[in-house]
């Protein structure tokens, strides 16, 4: 089968690989229909980052079940079903998995990517797609699950204020969800004008240009210098954590949702954290339950315009090149139908 292959140096080439087959009883072979790609896929050269290893890239996918083992049938799957998948393998046996905290799994593994004609996944990695979603939109079940998990940690109540530090797909969706949950004031900080416009069409009250030298002061003014009740720090720039500490209200919460890289340290003023009663929390991945919830919620959110471009699989290199503009929360890659 044709597959895109990413080397450790970051170069992308097409390769002909052996088609994967069902071996274990819980294996499911899927004909891939679409992938969506994002800036995460560009993190080719970061050390100790599971997205940067050599192999098939792509991890947000939709597909049709082509073959499956007997346990997968017992788990409710059948040939012809449209599904999405998480690339993560939760062990299902550790104390954290048993408590539905799959994102804390002590044996977490990452599967091969999905920019290829067929993948084989475990039935526990799959979510059946709702009828109302197009083949392309099904890919967003996985990244929406990331946003749902994060928003649930914000503990937002009606009338509160939220600032999201970058207009990534996950950040914009968190802003949209917060607006729906009754947040009265939602701001996003983002360099791309295209993304800022998208944010304003999706529940964001103020989209601030991060390239403005006084953007931190603009954010202070938006809250009359009282600070935001919650701040999502989802950039890969460590300086934003200290901006967040500066901008959060007394008793507020800062949620870290993006790693700046393995081994990188940040120094902060702990005195300010303590006397202002600031909480810092993190959100990483999701549970299986959140993946299933994501499939149900996605059709209600109308995120179609978050996938701004589409390329055929044969044009994948152009798709990755287009990502570098920073103007596209997601780009779709369509596999060949046969
Ligand atoms: Zn586990």
Short mmCIF file of C-alpha atoms and ligand atoms in Angstrom, two decimals:
data_model
loop_
_atom_site.label_atom_id
_atom_site.label_comp_id
_atom_site.label_asym_id
_atom_site.label_seq_id
_atom_site.Cartn_x
_atom_site.Cartn_y
_atom_site.Cartn_z
CA UNK A 1 0.00 0.00 0.00
CA UNK A 2 1.00 3.62 -0.48
CA UNK A 3 2.02 5.44 2.68
CA UNK A 4 3.57 8.76 3.56
CA UNK A 5 6.80 8.27 5.51
CA UNK A 6 8.44 10.78 7.83
CA UNK A 7 12.15 10.40 8.56
CA UNK A 8 13.76 11.51 11.83
CA UNK A 9 15.33 14.41 9.94
CA UNK A 10 11.81 15.63 9.12
CA UNK A 11 11.70 14.87 5.39
CA UNK A 12 8.54 13.35 3.91
CA UNK A 13 8.49 10.76 1.12
CA UNK A 14 5.98 8.24 -0.26
CA UNK A 15 6.77 4.57 0.32
CA UNK A 16 5.20 1.27 -0.67
CA UNK A 17 4.63 -0.71 2.53
CA UNK A 18 3.11 -4.09 3.30
CA UNK A 19 -0.63 -3.81 3.91
CA UNK A 20 -1.39 -4.48 7.61
CA UNK A 21 -3.73 -7.40 8.36
CA UNK A 22 -5.95 -8.54 11.22
CA UNK A 23 -3.98 -10.87 13.50
CA UNK A 24 -5.33 -10.53 17.06
CA UNK A 25 -9.05 -11.10 17.90
CA UNK A 26 -9.52 -7.41 18.78
CA UNK A 27 -7.78 -6.11 15.63
CA UNK A 28 -9.78 -3.98 13.18
CA UNK A 29 -8.52 -3.24 9.67
CA UNK A 30 -9.67 0.15 8.40
CA UNK A 31 -9.61 1.60 4.90
CA UNK A 32 -8.59 5.21 5.52
CA UNK A 33 -10.88 7.87 3.98
CA UNK A 34 -9.50 11.14 5.33
CA UNK A 35 -6.83 12.58 7.62
CA UNK A 36 -6.70 16.05 9.09
CA UNK A 37 -3.28 17.50 9.83
CA UNK A 38 -2.19 20.34 12.09
CA UNK A 39 0.87 22.15 13.38
CA UNK A 40 1.45 19.22 15.75
CA UNK A 41 2.39 17.20 12.68
CA UNK A 42 5.12 19.76 11.94
CA UNK A 43 6.93 19.01 15.22
CA UNK A 44 9.32 16.80 13.33
CA UNK A 45 12.57 17.60 15.03
CA UNK A 46 11.66 17.93 18.69
CA UNK A 47 13.45 15.54 21.00
CA UNK A 48 11.49 13.05 23.11
CA UNK A 49 8.22 13.96 21.45
CA UNK A 50 6.21 11.00 20.23
CA UNK A 51 4.98 12.97 17.22
CA UNK A 52 8.57 13.50 16.04
CA UNK A 53 9.64 9.88 15.62
CA UNK A 54 10.24 8.30 12.21
CA UNK A 55 7.27 6.51 10.65
CA UNK A 56 3.89 7.13 9.06
CA UNK A 57 2.61 10.59 10.12
CA UNK A 58 -1.02 11.60 10.70
CA UNK A 59 -3.19 10.64 13.65
CA UNK A 60 -6.62 12.24 13.09
CA UNK A 61 -8.48 9.96 10.69
CA UNK A 62 -11.73 8.61 9.36
CA UNK A 63 -12.19 5.27 7.66
CA UNK A 64 -14.40 2.27 6.87
CA UNK A 65 -13.95 -1.09 8.57
CA UNK A 66 -12.65 -3.60 6.00
CA UNK A 67 -11.92 -6.60 8.23
CA UNK A 68 -11.99 -7.45 11.94
CA UNK A 69 -11.33 -10.16 14.51
CA UNK A 70 -13.97 -12.03 16.51
CA UNK A 71 -13.49 -10.00 19.71
CA UNK A 72 -13.96 -6.77 17.74
CA UNK A 73 -17.31 -8.15 16.49
CA UNK A 74 -18.30 -8.85 20.11
CA UNK A 75 -17.28 -5.26 20.91
CA UNK A 76 -19.97 -4.03 18.49
CA UNK A 77 -18.03 -3.40 15.28
CA UNK A 78 -18.82 -4.70 11.77
CA UNK A 79 -17.52 -4.41 8.22
CA UNK A 80 -18.62 -1.20 6.49
CA UNK A 81 -18.95 0.93 9.64
CA UNK A 82 -17.42 4.40 9.50
CA UNK A 83 -15.07 5.00 12.42
CA UNK A 84 -12.48 7.34 13.84
CA UNK A 85 -9.58 6.31 16.01
CA UNK A 86 -7.23 7.52 18.69
CA UNK A 87 -3.58 6.82 17.91
CA UNK A 88 -3.03 6.10 21.60
CA UNK A 89 -3.06 2.62 23.11
CA UNK A 90 -4.30 2.76 26.69
CA UNK A 91 -3.41 -0.47 28.52
CA UNK A 92 -6.87 -0.81 30.10
CA UNK A 93 -5.34 -2.70 33.04
CA UNK A 94 -3.47 -0.18 35.20
CA UNK A 95 -5.09 1.56 38.18
CA UNK A 96 -5.58 4.75 36.16
CA UNK A 97 -7.27 3.01 33.21
CA UNK A 98 -9.56 1.17 35.65
CA UNK A 99 -10.61 4.57 37.04
CA UNK A 100 -11.32 5.92 33.52
CA UNK A 101 -8.23 8.14 33.71
CA UNK A 102 -6.81 6.78 30.48
CA UNK A 103 -4.72 9.91 29.92
CA UNK A 104 -2.73 8.91 33.04
CA UNK A 105 -2.14 5.33 31.80
CA UNK A 106 1.26 4.12 33.01
CA UNK A 107 1.79 2.01 29.87
CA UNK A 108 0.58 4.54 27.28
CA UNK A 109 1.80 3.76 23.77
CA UNK A 110 1.40 5.51 20.43
CA UNK A 111 0.34 3.61 17.33
CA UNK A 112 1.61 4.02 13.77
CA UNK A 113 0.18 6.98 11.82
CA UNK A 114 -2.77 7.00 9.42
CA UNK A 115 -1.53 8.77 6.27
CA UNK A 116 -1.65 5.48 4.39
CA UNK A 117 -4.28 3.36 2.66
CA UNK A 118 -5.00 0.95 5.54
CA UNK A 119 -4.41 0.87 9.28
CA UNK A 120 -5.04 -1.85 11.85
CA UNK A 121 -6.24 -0.61 15.24
CA UNK A 122 -7.49 -2.29 18.41
CA UNK A 123 -11.27 -2.13 18.84
CA UNK A 124 -10.69 -0.16 22.07
CA UNK A 125 -9.12 2.66 20.01
CA UNK A 126 -12.19 3.15 17.81
CA UNK A 127 -15.28 5.32 17.90
CA UNK A 128 -18.24 4.69 15.59
CA UNK A 129 -18.98 7.87 13.62
CA UNK A 130 -22.46 9.42 13.89
CA UNK A 131 -24.54 9.45 10.68
CA UNK A 132 -24.68 13.24 10.49
CA UNK A 133 -20.94 13.72 9.98
CA UNK A 134 -19.15 13.78 6.63
CA UNK A 135 -16.13 11.51 6.10
CA UNK A 136 -13.91 14.57 6.49
CA UNK A 137 -15.47 15.89 9.71
CA UNK A 138 -15.13 12.49 11.43
CA UNK A 139 -11.38 13.21 11.70
CA UNK A 140 -12.14 15.97 14.24
CA UNK A 141 -13.51 13.55 16.85
CA UNK A 142 -9.99 13.03 18.24
CA UNK A 143 -8.88 16.69 18.57
CA UNK A 144 -12.33 17.69 19.89
CA UNK A 145 -11.84 15.11 22.67
CA UNK A 146 -8.65 16.99 23.67
CA UNK A 147 -10.62 20.25 23.92
CA UNK A 148 -13.51 18.66 25.85
CA UNK A 149 -11.13 17.19 28.42
CA UNK A 150 -9.42 20.58 28.84
CA UNK A 151 -12.63 22.62 29.14
CA UNK A 152 -13.95 20.25 31.79
CA UNK A 153 -10.93 21.20 33.91
CA UNK A 154 -11.62 24.94 33.70
CA UNK A 155 -14.63 24.74 36.06
CA UNK A 156 -16.19 27.70 34.24
CA UNK A 157 -19.48 29.10 35.49
CA UNK A 158 -21.93 31.57 33.95
CA UNK A 159 -20.60 35.09 33.49
CA UNK A 160 -16.90 34.30 33.87
CA UNK A 161 -14.04 35.41 31.63
CA UNK A 162 -11.59 33.24 29.70
CA UNK A 163 -8.44 34.05 27.75
CA UNK A 164 -6.95 31.48 25.36
CA UNK A 165 -3.30 32.19 24.57
CA UNK A 166 -3.20 30.77 21.04
CA UNK A 167 -5.70 30.19 18.26
CA UNK A 168 -4.85 26.56 17.66
CA UNK A 169 -7.77 24.30 16.73
CA UNK A 170 -7.96 23.08 20.33
CA UNK A 171 -7.75 26.66 21.66
CA UNK A 172 -10.50 27.95 19.37
CA UNK A 173 -12.76 25.03 20.19
CA UNK A 174 -12.17 25.57 23.92
CA UNK A 175 -13.16 29.22 23.41
CA UNK A 176 -16.32 28.19 21.52
CA UNK A 177 -17.27 25.64 24.17
CA UNK A 178 -16.67 28.20 26.96
CA UNK A 179 -18.91 30.69 25.18
CA UNK A 180 -21.64 28.05 24.95
CA UNK A 181 -21.20 27.22 28.63
CA UNK A 182 -22.03 30.83 29.49
CA UNK A 183 -18.64 32.52 29.74
CA UNK A 184 -19.42 36.21 29.31
CA UNK A 185 -16.07 37.33 28.00
CA UNK A 186 -13.83 35.15 25.84
CA UNK A 187 -10.55 36.43 24.38
CA UNK A 188 -8.05 34.73 22.10
CA UNK A 189 -4.45 35.85 21.49
CA UNK A 190 -3.27 34.91 18.01
CA UNK A 191 -0.82 36.19 15.37
CA UNK A 192 -2.78 35.12 12.26
CA UNK A 193 -5.49 37.53 11.09
CA UNK A 194 -7.28 34.66 9.33
CA UNK A 195 -7.47 32.74 12.61
CA UNK A 196 -8.54 35.84 14.56
CA UNK A 197 -11.45 36.32 12.12
CA UNK A 198 -12.38 32.64 12.49
CA UNK A 199 -12.31 33.06 16.28
CA UNK A 200 -14.69 36.04 16.13
CA UNK A 201 -17.15 34.00 14.05
CA UNK A 202 -17.07 31.28 16.71
CA UNK A 203 -18.03 32.90 19.99
CA UNK A 204 -14.86 34.90 20.76
CA UNK A 205 -15.52 38.48 21.90
CA UNK A 206 -11.98 39.81 21.46
CA UNK A 207 -9.24 38.43 19.21
CA UNK A 208 -5.96 40.13 20.11
CA UNK A 209 -2.92 40.20 17.79
CA UNK A 210 -0.01 38.58 19.66
CA UNK A 211 2.42 40.58 17.48
CA UNK A 212 1.19 43.86 19.01
CA UNK A 213 3.85 44.91 21.50
CA UNK A 214 1.18 46.06 23.96
CA UNK A 215 -1.10 43.01 23.62
CA UNK A 216 -0.68 42.12 27.31
CA UNK A 217 -1.80 45.62 28.26
CA UNK A 218 -4.77 45.32 25.87
CA UNK A 219 -5.80 42.15 27.71
CA UNK A 220 -5.50 43.89 31.10
CA UNK A 221 -7.77 46.67 29.84
CA UNK A 222 -10.40 44.19 28.62
CA UNK A 223 -10.92 43.03 32.21
CA UNK A 224 -10.61 46.51 33.77
CA UNK A 225 -7.34 45.21 35.25
CA UNK A 226 -9.22 42.61 37.35
CA UNK A 227 -7.79 39.70 35.35
CA UNK A 228 -9.37 36.70 33.65
CA UNK A 229 -11.11 34.02 35.71
CA UNK A 230 -9.38 31.36 33.62
CA UNK A 231 -6.50 31.34 31.17
CA UNK A 232 -5.61 28.53 28.78
CA UNK A 233 -1.87 28.58 28.11
CA UNK A 234 -1.64 26.50 24.93
CA UNK A 235 1.41 28.01 23.23
CA UNK A 236 4.84 26.41 23.03
CA UNK A 237 6.42 29.68 24.21
CA UNK A 238 7.38 29.55 27.89
CA UNK A 239 7.15 33.33 28.30
CA UNK A 240 3.37 33.06 28.02
CA UNK A 241 3.13 31.23 31.34
CA UNK A 242 4.39 34.35 33.08
CA UNK A 243 2.01 36.49 31.01
CA UNK A 244 -0.78 34.18 32.19
CA UNK A 245 0.25 34.61 35.84
CA UNK A 246 0.21 38.36 35.26
CA UNK A 247 -3.22 38.29 33.58
CA UNK A 248 -5.20 35.82 35.70
CA UNK A 249 -7.64 37.16 38.32
CA UNK A 250 -7.18 36.55 42.04
CA UNK A 251 -8.44 33.04 42.74
CA UNK A 252 -8.32 32.25 39.02
CA UNK A 253 -7.02 29.22 37.17
CA UNK A 254 -4.30 28.72 34.57
CA UNK A 255 -4.62 25.58 32.46
CA UNK A 256 -1.51 24.33 30.65
CA UNK A 257 -2.43 22.28 27.58
CA UNK A 258 0.75 22.26 25.51
CA UNK A 259 4.25 21.11 26.32
CA UNK A 260 7.12 23.43 25.46
CA UNK A 261 9.37 20.45 24.95
CA UNK A 262 10.98 17.77 27.07
CA UNK A 263 13.39 19.08 29.71
CA UNK A 264 12.64 22.77 29.18
CA UNK A 265 12.27 24.73 32.41
CA UNK A 266 10.41 27.93 33.23
CA UNK A 267 11.00 30.14 36.25
CA UNK A 268 8.00 31.89 37.80
CA UNK A 269 7.29 34.16 40.73
CA UNK A 270 5.74 31.74 43.24
CA UNK A 271 5.02 34.65 45.62
CA UNK A 272 2.53 36.10 43.10
CA UNK A 273 0.94 32.69 42.62
CA UNK A 274 0.35 32.18 46.34
CA UNK A 275 -0.78 35.63 47.48
CA UNK A 276 -3.23 35.77 44.55
CA UNK A 277 -4.59 32.24 45.17
CA UNK A 278 -3.85 31.20 41.59
CA UNK A 279 -4.34 27.55 40.61
CA UNK A 280 -2.30 25.91 37.88
CA UNK A 281 -3.67 22.75 36.28
CA UNK A 282 -2.79 20.69 33.21
CA UNK A 283 -4.79 18.84 30.57
CA UNK A 284 -3.26 16.09 28.44
CA UNK A 285 -5.17 13.81 26.07
CA UNK A 286 -8.54 12.34 27.11
CA UNK A 287 -10.27 9.23 28.34
CA UNK A 288 -12.09 6.70 26.16
CA UNK A 289 -15.34 8.10 27.53
CA UNK A 290 -14.40 11.59 26.31
CA UNK A 291 -13.68 10.18 22.81
CA UNK A 292 -17.19 8.69 22.73
CA UNK A 293 -18.68 11.94 24.03
CA UNK A 294 -16.75 13.87 21.37
CA UNK A 295 -18.42 11.85 18.59
CA UNK A 296 -21.83 12.82 19.99
CA UNK A 297 -21.05 16.52 20.50
CA UNK A 298 -19.13 17.17 17.26
CA UNK A 299 -22.22 17.35 14.98
CA UNK A 300 -23.71 20.08 17.21
CA UNK A 301 -20.67 22.37 17.09
CA UNK A 302 -20.60 23.12 13.34
CA UNK A 303 -16.81 23.15 13.00
CA UNK A 304 -16.82 22.71 9.20
CA UNK A 305 -14.97 25.98 8.56
CA UNK A 306 -12.12 24.90 10.87
CA UNK A 307 -10.95 22.63 8.02
CA UNK A 308 -9.95 25.37 5.61
CA UNK A 309 -8.17 23.42 2.86
CA UNK A 310 -8.29 19.98 1.30
CA UNK A 311 -5.64 18.08 -0.68
CA UNK A 312 -5.57 14.66 -2.30
CA UNK A 313 -3.24 12.09 -0.71
CA UNK A 314 -0.87 12.40 -3.69
CA UNK A 315 -0.52 16.12 -2.81
CA UNK A 316 0.37 15.48 0.86
CA UNK A 317 3.71 17.29 0.63
CA UNK A 318 1.91 20.43 -0.56
CA UNK A 319 -0.56 20.05 2.32
CA UNK A 320 2.25 20.01 4.89
CA UNK A 321 3.87 23.00 3.18
CA UNK A 322 0.57 24.92 3.40
CA UNK A 323 0.37 24.26 7.16
CA UNK A 324 3.48 26.36 7.72
CA UNK A 325 1.54 29.58 7.00
CA UNK A 326 -0.11 29.25 10.43
CA UNK A 327 -3.44 30.23 8.85
CA UNK A 328 -5.13 26.82 8.93
CA UNK A 329 -6.34 25.16 12.16
CA UNK A 330 -6.75 21.95 10.18
CA UNK A 331 -6.05 20.83 6.60
CA UNK A 332 -7.77 17.72 5.21
CA UNK A 333 -6.03 15.05 3.15
CA UNK A 334 -8.39 12.86 1.14
CA UNK A 335 -7.39 9.27 0.43
CA UNK A 336 -8.28 7.79 -2.94
CA UNK A 337 -11.72 6.13 -3.01
CA UNK A 338 -11.93 2.80 -4.85
ZN1 LIG B 1 -3.35 1.92 31.64
#
